[in-house]
Coordinates of C-alpha atoms in Angstrom, one line a residue:
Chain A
X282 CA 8.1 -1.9 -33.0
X283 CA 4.5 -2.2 -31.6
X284 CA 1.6 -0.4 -33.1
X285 CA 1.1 3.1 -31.6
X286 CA -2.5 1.7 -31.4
X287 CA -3.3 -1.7 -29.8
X288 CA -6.6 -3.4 -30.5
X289 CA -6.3 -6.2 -27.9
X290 CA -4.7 -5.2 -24.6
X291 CA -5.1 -7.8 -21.5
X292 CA -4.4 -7.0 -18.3
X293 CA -3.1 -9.7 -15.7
X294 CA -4.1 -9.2 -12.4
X295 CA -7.4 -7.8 -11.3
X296 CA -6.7 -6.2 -7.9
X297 CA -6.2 -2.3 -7.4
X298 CA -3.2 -1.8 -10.3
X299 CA -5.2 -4.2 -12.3
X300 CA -8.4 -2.5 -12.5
X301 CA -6.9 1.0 -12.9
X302 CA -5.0 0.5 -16.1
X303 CA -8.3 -1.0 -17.2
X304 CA -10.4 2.2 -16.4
X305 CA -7.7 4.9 -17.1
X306 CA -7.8 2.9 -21.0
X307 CA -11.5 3.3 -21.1
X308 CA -11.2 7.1 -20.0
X309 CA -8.7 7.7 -22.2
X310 CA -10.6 6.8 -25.1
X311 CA -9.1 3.1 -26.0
X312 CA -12.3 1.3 -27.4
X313 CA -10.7 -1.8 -28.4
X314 CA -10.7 -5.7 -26.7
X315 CA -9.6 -5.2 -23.0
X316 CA -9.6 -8.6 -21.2
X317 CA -9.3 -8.7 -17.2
X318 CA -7.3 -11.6 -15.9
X319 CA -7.4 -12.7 -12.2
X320 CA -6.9 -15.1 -10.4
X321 CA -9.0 -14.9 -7.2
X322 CA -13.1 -15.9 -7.7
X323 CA -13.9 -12.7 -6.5
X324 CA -14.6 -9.0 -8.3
X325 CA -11.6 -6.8 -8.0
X326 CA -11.5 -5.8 -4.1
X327 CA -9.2 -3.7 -1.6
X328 CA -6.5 -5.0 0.3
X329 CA -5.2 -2.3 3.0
X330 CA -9.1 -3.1 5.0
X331 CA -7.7 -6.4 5.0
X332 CA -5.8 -5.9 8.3
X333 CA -8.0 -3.1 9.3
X334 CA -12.3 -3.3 9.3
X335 CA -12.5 -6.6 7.6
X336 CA -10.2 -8.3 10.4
X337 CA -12.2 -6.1 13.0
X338 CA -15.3 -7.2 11.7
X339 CA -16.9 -3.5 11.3
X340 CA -17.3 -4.0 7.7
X341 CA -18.3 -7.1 6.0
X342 CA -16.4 -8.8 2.9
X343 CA -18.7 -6.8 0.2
X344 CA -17.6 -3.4 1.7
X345 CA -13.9 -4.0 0.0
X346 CA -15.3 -4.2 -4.0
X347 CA -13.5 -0.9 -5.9
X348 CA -15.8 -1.0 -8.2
X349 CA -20.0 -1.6 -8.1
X350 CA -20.8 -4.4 -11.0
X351 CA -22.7 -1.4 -12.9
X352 CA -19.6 0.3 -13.2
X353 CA -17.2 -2.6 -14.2
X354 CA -20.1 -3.8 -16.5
X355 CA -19.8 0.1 -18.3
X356 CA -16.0 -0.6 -18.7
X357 CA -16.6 -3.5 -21.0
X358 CA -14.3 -6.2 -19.8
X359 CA -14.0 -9.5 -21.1
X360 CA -13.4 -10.1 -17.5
X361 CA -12.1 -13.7 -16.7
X362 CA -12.1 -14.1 -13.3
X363 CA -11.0 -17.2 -10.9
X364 CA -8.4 -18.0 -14.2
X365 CA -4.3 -17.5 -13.0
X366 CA -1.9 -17.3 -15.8
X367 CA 0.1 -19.7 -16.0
X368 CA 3.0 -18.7 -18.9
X369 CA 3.4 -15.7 -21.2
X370 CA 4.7 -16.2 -24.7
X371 CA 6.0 -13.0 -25.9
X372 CA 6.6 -14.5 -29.6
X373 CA 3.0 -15.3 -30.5
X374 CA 1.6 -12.7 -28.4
X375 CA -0.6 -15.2 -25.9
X376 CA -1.3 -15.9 -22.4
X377 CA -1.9 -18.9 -21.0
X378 CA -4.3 -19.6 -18.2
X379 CA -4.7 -22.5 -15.6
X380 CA -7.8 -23.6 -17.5
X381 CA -5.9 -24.4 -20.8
X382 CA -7.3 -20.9 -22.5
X383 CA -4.6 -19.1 -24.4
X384 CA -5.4 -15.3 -24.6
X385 CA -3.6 -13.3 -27.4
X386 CA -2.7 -9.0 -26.9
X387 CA -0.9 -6.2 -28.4
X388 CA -0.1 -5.0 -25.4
X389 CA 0.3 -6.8 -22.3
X390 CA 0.0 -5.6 -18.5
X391 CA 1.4 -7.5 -15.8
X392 CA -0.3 -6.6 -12.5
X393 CA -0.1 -9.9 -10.5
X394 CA 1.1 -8.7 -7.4
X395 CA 3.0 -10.1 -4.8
X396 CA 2.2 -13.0 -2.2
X397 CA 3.0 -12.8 1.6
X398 CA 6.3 -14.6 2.4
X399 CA 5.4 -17.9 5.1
X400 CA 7.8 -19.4 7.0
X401 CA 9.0 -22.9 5.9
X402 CA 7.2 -26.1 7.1
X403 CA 3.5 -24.2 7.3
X404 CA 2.5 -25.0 4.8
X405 CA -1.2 -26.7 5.7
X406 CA -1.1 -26.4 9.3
X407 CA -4.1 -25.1 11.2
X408 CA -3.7 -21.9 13.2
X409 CA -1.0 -20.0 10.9
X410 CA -1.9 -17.2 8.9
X411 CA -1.1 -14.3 6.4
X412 CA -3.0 -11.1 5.6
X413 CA -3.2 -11.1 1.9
X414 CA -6.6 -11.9 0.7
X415 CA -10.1 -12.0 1.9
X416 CA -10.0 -15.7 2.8
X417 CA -6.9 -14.7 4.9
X418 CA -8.3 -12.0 6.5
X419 CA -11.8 -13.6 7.6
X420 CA -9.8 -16.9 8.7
X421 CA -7.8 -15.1 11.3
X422 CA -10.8 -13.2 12.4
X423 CA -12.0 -16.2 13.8
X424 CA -9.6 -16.4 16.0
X425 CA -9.4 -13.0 17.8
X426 CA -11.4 -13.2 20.7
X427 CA -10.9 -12.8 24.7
X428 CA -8.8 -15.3 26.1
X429 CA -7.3 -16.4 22.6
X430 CA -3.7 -16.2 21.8
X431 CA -2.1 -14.6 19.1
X432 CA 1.8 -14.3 18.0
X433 CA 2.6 -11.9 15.5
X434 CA 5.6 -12.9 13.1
X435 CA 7.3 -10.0 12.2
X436 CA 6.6 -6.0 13.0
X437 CA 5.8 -3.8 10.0
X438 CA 2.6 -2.3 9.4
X439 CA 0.6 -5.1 8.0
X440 CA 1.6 -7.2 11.7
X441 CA 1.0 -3.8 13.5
X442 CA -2.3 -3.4 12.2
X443 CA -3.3 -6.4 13.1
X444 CA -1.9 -6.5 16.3
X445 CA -3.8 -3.4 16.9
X446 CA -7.4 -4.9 15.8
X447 CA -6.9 -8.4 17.7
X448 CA -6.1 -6.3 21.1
X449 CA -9.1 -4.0 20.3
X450 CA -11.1 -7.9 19.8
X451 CA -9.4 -8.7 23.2
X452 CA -6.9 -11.7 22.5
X453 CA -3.8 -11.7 24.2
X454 CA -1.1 -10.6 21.2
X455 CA 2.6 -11.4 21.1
X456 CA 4.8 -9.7 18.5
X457 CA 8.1 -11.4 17.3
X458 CA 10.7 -9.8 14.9
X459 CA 14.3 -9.5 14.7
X460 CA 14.7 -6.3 14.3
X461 CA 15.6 -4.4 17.4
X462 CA 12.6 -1.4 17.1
X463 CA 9.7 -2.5 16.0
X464 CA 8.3 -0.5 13.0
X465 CA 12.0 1.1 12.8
X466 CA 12.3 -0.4 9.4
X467 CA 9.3 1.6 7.7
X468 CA 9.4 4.3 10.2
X469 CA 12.9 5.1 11.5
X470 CA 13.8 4.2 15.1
X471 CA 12.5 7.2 17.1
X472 CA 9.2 6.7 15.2
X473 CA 9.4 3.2 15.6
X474 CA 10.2 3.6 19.1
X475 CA 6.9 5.6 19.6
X476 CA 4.7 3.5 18.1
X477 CA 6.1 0.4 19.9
X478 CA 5.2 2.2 23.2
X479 CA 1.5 2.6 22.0
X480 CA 1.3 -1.3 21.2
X481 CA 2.7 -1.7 24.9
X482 CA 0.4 0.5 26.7
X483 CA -2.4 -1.5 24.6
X484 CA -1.0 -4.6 25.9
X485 CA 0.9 -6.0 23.4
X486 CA 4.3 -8.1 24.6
X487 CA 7.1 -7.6 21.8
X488 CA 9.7 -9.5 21.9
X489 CA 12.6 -7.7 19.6
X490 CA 15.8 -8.7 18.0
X491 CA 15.1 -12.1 17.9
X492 CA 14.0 -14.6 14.8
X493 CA 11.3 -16.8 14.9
X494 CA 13.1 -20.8 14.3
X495 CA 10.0 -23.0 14.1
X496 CA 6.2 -23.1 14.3
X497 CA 5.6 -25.6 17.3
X498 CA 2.5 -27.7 16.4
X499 CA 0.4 -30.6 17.5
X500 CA -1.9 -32.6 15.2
X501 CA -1.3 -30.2 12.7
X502 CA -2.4 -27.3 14.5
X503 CA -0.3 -24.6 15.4
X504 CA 0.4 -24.1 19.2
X505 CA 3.0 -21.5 19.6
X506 CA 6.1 -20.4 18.0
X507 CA 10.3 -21.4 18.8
X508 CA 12.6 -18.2 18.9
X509 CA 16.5 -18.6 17.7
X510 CA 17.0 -18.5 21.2
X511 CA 15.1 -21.7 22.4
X512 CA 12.4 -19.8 24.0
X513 CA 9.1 -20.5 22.8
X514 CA 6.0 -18.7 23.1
X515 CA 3.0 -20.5 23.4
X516 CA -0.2 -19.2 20.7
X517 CA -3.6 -20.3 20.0
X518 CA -2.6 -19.0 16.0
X519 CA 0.3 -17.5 14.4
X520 CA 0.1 -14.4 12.0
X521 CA 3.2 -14.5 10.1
X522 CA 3.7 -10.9 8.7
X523 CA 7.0 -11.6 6.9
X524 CA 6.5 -9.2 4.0
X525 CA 5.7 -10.6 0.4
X526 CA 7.2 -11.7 -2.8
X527 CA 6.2 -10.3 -6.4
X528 CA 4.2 -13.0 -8.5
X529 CA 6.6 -13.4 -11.3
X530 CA 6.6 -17.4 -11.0
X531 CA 4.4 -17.8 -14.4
X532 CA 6.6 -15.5 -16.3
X533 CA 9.9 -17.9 -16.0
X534 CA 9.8 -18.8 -19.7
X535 CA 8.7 -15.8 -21.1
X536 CA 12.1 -13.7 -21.5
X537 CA 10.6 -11.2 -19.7
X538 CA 13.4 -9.5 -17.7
X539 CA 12.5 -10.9 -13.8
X540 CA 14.7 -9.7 -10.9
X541 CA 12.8 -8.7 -8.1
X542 CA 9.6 -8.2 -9.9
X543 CA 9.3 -7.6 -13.4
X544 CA 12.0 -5.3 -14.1
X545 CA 10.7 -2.2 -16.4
X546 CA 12.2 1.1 -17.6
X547 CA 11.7 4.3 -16.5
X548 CA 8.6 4.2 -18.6
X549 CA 7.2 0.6 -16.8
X550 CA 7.6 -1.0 -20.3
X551 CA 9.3 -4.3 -19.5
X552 CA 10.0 -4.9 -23.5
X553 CA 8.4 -6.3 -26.5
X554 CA 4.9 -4.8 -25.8
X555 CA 4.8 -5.9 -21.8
X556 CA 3.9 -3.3 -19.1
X557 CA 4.1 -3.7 -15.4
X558 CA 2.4 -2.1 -12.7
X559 CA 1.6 -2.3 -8.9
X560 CA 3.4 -4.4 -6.4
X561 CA 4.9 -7.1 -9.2
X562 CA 7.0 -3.7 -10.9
X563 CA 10.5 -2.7 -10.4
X564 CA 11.6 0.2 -12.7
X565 CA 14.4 3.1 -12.0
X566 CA 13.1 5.6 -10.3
X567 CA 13.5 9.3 -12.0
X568 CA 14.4 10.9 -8.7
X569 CA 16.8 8.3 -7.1
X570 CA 18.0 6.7 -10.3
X571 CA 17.2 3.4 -8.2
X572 CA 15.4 0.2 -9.1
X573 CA 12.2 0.2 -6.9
X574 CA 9.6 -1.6 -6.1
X575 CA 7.1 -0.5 -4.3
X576 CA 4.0 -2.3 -2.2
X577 CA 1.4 0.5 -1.7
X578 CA -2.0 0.8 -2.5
X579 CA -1.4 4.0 -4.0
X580 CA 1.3 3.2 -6.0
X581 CA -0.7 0.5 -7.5
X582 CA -3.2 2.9 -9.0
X583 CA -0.6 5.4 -9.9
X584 CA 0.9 3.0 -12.0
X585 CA -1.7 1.6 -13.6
X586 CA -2.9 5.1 -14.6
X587 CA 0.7 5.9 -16.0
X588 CA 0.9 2.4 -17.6
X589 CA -2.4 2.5 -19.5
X590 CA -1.6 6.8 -20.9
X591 CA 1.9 4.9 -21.7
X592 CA 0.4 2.5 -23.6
X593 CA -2.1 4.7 -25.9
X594 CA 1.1 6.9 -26.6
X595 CA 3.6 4.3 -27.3
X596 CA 6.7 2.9 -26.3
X597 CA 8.5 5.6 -28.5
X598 CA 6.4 8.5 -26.9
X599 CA 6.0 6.8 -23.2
X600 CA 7.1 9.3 -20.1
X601 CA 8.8 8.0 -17.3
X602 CA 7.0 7.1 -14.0
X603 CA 7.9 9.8 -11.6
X604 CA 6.0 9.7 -8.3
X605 CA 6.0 10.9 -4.9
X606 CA 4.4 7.5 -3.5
X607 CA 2.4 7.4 -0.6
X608 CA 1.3 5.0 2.2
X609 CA -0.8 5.2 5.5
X610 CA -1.3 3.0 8.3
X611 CA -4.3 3.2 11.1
X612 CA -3.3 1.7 14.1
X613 CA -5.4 2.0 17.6
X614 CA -6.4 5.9 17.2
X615 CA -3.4 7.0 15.2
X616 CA -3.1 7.5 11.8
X617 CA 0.4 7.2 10.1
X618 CA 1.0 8.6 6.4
X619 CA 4.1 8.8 4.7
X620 CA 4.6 11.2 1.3
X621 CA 7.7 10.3 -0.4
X622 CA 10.3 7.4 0.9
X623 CA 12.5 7.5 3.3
X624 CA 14.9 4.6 1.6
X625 CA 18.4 6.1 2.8
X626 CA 17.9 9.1 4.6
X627 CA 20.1 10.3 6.8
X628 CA 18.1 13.7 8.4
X629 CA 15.1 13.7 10.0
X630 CA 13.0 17.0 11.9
X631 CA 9.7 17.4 13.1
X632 CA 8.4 20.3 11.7
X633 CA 5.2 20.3 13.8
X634 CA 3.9 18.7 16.4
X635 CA 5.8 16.1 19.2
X636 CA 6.4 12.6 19.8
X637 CA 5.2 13.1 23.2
X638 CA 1.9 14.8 21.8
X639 CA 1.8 11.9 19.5
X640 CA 0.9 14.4 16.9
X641 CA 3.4 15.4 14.4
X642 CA 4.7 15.9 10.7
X643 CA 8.0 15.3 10.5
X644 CA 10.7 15.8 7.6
X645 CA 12.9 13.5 6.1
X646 CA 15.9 14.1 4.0
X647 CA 18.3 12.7 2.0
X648 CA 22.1 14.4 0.6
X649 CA 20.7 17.5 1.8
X650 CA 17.5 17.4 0.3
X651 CA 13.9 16.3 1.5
X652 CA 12.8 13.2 0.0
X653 CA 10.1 12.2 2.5
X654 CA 7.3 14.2 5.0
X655 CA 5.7 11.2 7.5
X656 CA 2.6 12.7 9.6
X657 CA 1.5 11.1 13.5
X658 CA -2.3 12.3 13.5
X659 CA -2.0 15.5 11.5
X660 CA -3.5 14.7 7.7
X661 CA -4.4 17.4 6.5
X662 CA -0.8 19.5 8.0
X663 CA 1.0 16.3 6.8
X664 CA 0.0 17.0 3.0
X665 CA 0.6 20.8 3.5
X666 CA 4.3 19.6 3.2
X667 CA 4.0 17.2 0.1
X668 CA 5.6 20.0 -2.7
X669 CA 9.0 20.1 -0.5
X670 CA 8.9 15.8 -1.2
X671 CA 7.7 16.6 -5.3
X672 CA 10.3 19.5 -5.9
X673 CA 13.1 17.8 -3.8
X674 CA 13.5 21.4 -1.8
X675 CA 16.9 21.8 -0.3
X676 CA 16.7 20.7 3.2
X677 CA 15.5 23.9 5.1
X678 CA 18.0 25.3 8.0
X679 CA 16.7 25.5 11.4
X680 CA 16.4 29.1 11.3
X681 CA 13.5 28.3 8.4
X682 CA 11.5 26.3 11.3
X683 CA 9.8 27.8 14.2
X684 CA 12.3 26.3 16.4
X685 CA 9.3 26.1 19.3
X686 CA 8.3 23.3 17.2
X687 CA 11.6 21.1 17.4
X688 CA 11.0 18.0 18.8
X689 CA 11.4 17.3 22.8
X690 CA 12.9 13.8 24.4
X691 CA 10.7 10.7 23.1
X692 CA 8.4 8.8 25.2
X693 CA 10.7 6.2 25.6
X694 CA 13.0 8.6 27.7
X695 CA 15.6 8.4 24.4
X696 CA 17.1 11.7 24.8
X697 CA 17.4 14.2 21.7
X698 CA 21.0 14.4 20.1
X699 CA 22.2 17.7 21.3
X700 CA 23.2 18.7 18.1
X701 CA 22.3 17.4 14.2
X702 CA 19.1 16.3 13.5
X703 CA 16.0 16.0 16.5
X704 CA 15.5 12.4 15.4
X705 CA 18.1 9.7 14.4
X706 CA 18.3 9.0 11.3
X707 CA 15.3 6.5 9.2
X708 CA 15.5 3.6 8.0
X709 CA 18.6 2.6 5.8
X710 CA 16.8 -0.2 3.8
X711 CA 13.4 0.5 2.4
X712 CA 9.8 2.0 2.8
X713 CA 8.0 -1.2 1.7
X714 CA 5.2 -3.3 4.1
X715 CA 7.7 -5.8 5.6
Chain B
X239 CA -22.1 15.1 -12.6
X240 CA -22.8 13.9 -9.2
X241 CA -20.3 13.2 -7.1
X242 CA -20.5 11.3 -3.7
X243 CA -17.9 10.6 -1.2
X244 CA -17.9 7.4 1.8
X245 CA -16.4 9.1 4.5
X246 CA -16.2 6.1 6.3
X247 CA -14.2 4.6 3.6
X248 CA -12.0 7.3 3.5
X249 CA -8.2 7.2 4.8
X250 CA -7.0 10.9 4.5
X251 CA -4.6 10.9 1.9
X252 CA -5.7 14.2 0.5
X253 CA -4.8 12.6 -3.1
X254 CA -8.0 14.1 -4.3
X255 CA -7.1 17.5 -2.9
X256 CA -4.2 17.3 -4.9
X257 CA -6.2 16.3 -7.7
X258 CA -8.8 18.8 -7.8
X259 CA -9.0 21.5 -4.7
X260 CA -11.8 23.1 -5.9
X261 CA -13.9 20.3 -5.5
X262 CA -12.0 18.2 -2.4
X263 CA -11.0 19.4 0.5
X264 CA -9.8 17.7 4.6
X265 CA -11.0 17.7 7.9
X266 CA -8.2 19.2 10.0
X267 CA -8.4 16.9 13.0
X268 CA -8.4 13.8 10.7
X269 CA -8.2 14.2 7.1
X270 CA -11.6 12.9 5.9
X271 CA -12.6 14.4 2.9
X272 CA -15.0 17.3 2.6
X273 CA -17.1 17.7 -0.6
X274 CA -17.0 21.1 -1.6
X275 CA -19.0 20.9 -4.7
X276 CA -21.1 17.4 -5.3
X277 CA -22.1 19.0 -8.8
X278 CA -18.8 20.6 -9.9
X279 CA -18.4 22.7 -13.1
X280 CA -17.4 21.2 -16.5
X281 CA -13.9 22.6 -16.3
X282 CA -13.8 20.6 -13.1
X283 CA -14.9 17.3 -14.4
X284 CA -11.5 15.9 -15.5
X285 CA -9.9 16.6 -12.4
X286 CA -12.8 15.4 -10.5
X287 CA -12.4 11.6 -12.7
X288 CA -8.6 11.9 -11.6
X289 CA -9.3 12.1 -8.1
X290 CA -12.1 9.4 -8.0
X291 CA -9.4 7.2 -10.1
X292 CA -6.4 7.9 -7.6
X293 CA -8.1 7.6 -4.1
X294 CA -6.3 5.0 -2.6
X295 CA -9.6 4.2 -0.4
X296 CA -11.8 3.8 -3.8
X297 CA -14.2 6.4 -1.7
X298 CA -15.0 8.7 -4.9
X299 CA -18.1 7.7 -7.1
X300 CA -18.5 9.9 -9.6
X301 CA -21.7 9.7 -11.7
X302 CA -22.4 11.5 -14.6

C-alpha cells in the first residue's frame, strides 16, 4: 500500500494539468521533493491562445506563460525542463528521461498530454501544419497573409479557430472534413449548421462530407490537398486539425493500464502509486458511469487539483473525480461555451435567445435529464444555467420555459421539427476538440 | 491579499464566480470578469486561491 504521505512526488508533463497538481500540492501543505518533468524547452505555457491571439499575432509568445518565474520559483520545483520521459518502471519507483537521468517518486503523475493526429506521409514536408505547440502556432502564422492559401483539414474548434483568425489575416481559407456539418460533431447539427454559415459569410469555402486522401506536394513543399473524390484543392499550406492522441507511447513497458489514455479509477489513480490528469486521463465518469477522456483546458486544471488533494489523502481515502467540464471557443465575434457534455444526448432547447439572433443558451439532455447547457454570446446567462448540468435536474417541460423564448427556423432555412425538441438532437459521439 | 485580474486574458467562463461570488463577478454582454473586491476578506482568501487556481485563462494573480 503506498504511504499516506509521499516525500518525492514527480509530476510528468509541465503544461496546464502539469503545473496545477504541482501548485494545488504546495497549497495544500505538501513540503516534500516535487520534481516538474517536461518535455518542451519552454516554462509551462497555455495552449487554447494557440489558435486564437498567438496565431493572430495580437499577443506575442511570452503572453501564454501560466505562471511568472517568481511564482514557479515560490513553488520550489526541481523543474527539469526540455527532458521527455522516456519509460516508467513502476517496480523501482523511477522515471527515465531522454537524457539518460532516472528520477525516483512515491507518487507519480502522468500529465503528458496528447499530440495532434497528422495525416500519413507529412511527415517533414514544408507547408503542413498542426496547432499544438508554440512552434506550431508561430509557423503557420507566417503563412496567413492576403493572397495566401490555406486548407483546413478537418472542422472542429481547434480548425475553426483558425479558420476564423487566417480570414480575419486575409488568406483565402478552404475547410475540408468528412463530416456532413461542420462543427456538428462538438456542437450538434443545428449548432453546427449556424456556425458553418458565419465561416461562409466570412468567406470561408467548406467542402463537407468528404475525406482528405493525400497531401499533393512539390519539392517537398505542400501545394494543395487530394479529396476521396479525386478533386483536389490547391493550398499555399495545409492545417491538418485531425484531433489528437494521448502521450502514453513511453509508458508501453510500465504495466500501467493504457487504453485510450492512461486508464484511471474513479479516483484518477491508475495503480501502484500512479495518477493521471489532463488530456492523457481516461477514468469512469461518476455521472455517466463511462470511461472519458476529456481534452479541455479546464478539465486539465480540474484534474490536477483533484489528483494532487487525492494524493495527500491517499489511495484508501481518494474521492472520485466528479466534474461538470467545461470548454469555450472564440471564433470571429462569437463566443461558444459549453457546461457539461453533450456525449449522447438526444434533447436539445434553447432556453434563451435564437439561432437567428446568434445569441443563445441552449439545453441539452440526456434520458430525460440535462446533462449539458451550451451558450452563443450569452456568458454570463450561459452559467446562470450550470446547477441544472451539476444536479442532473429532470429535463424541464415546456410549460417551465417562457415558450416566447423557443427557438425560431435556423439561418440555414432548416425548418423547426413541429413537435419534440426545437433543435435536432447533438452529437452522438463525443464533446472532445476533434 | 491583492488580487489583479487581465481582462484581456480573460475567456468568460465564470469558473471564478463559481468559486468565490463575493469576490468575482461577469460582464453581461461578454462575460469578462469584474473584480468586486481586489483586497477581499480573510474568510475570502481560500476561495479567492481556488478561483485563481481554476481559471482556465490563468487571468487571476493573487498576491499576498
Amino acid at each position: 500500500m503506498t504511504a499516506p504521505s509521499p516525500s518525492r512526488v514527480t509530476v510528468v508533463g509541465a503544461s496546464a494539468a502539469g503545473l496545477s497538481v504541482a501548485e494545488a500540492l504546495r497549497r495544500d501543505g505538501y513540503t516534500g521533493r516535487l520534481t516538474l518533468i517536461g518535455d518542451e524547452p519552454h516554462l509551462p505555457y497555455d495552449r487554447p491562445p494557440l489558435s486564437k491571439q498567438l496565431l493572430s499575432g495580437a499577443w506575442d509568445a511570452d503572453r501564454l506563460r501560466l505562471r511568472s518565474a517568481e511564482a514557479l520559483d515560490a513553488l520550489g520545483l526541481d523543474l527539469r525542463l526540455g527532458a521527455a520521459a522516456v519509460a516508467l518502471d513502476t517496480g523501482a519507483g523511477e522515471v527515465a528521461l531522454a537524457d539518460g537521468s532516472r528520477v525516483g517518486y512515491d507518487a507519480l503523475v502522468v500529465a503528458t498530454g496528447a499530440a495532434a493526429r497528422r495525416l500519413p506521409g507529412t511527415d517533414g514536408v514544408a507547408g503542413v501544419y498542426v496547432l499544438r505547440t508554440v512552434e506550431d502556432a508561430l509557423g503557420l502564422r507566417e503563412e496567413l497573409r492576403p493572397g495566401r492559401r490555406l486548407v483546413i483539414v478537418g472542422a472542429g474548434f481547434v480548425g475553426a479557430e483558425a479558420a476564423a483568425v487566417a480570414r480575419e489575416l486575409g488568406a483565402e481559407v478552404t475547410m475540408v472534413t468528412d463530416a456532413a456539418v461542420p462543427l456538428a460533431d462538438a456542437l450538434g447539427p443545428d449548432l453546427g449548421a449556424m456556425l458553418s454559415q458565419v465561416h461562409v459569410e466570412h468567406g470561408v469555402r467548406i467542402i463537407p462530407g468528404v475525406l482528405v486522401d493525400a497531401v499533393l506536394t512539390e519539392d517537398g513543399r505542400a501545394t494543395g490537398v487530394r479529396l476521396a473524390d479525386g478533386r483536389t484543392v490547391e493550398a499555399d499550406a495545409v492545417l491538418v486539425g485531425i484531433g489528437a492522441r494521448p502521450n502514453t507511447g513511453w509508458l508501453a513497458a510500465s504495466g500501467v493500464p493504457v487504453g485510450d489514455g492512461v486508464e484511471c479509477d474513479a479516483t484518477l489513480h491508475a495503480g501502484a502509486g500512479v495518477w493521471a490528469a489532463g488530456d492523457v486521463a481516461s477514468w469512469p465518469h461518476p455521472r455517466t458511469g463511462q470511461r472519458t477522456r476529456i481534452e479541455h483546458r479546464a478539465n486539465a486544471t480540474e484534474q490536477g487539483l483533484a489528483v494532487a488533494l487525492n494524493i495527500l489523502a491517499g489511495p484508501e481515502h481518494a474521492t472520485p473525480f466528479d466534474p461538470v467540464p467545461y470548454v469555450w471557443s472564440d471564433q470571429y465575434d462569437l463566443k461558444i461555451q459549453i457546461y457539461g457534455q453533450l456525449r449522447g444526448c438526444d434533447r436539445v432547447r434553447i432556453v434563451e435567445g435564437s439561432l437567428a439572433e446568434r445569441r443563445l443558451t441552449a439545453l441539452h439532455g440526456r434520458d430525460g435529464r440535462v446533462c449539458a447547457v451550451v451558450g452563443v454570446n450569452m456568458p454570463r446567462a450561459t452559467r446562470t444555467y450550470r446547477p441544472l448540468v451539476a444536479e442532473q435536474a429532470a429535463w424541464p417541460s415546456a410549460a417551465d420555459l417562457d415558450p416566447a423564448l423557443s427557438a425560431g427556423p435556423a439561418p440555414s432555412a432548416r425548418p423547426a421539427p413541429s413537435a419534440g425538441p426545437a433543435l435536432g438532437a447533438g452529437p452522438a459521439t463525443s464533446g472532445r476538440n476533434a | 491579499m491583492k488580487i489583479s485580474v487581465d481582462v484581456d486574458k480573460c475567456c468568460g467562463a465564470g469558473q471564478c464566480v463559481l468559486a468565490a461570488p463575493d469576490v468575482f463577478d461577469q460582464r453581461d454582454d461578454d462575460g469578462i470578469v469584474i473584480l468586486l473586491d481586489a483586497t477581499a476578506p480573510a474568510d475570502q482568501h481560500d476561495n479567492v486561491r481556488k478561483a485563481a487556481a481554476v481559471c482556465p485563462a490563468a487571468a487571476i494573480e493573487v498576491r499576498q
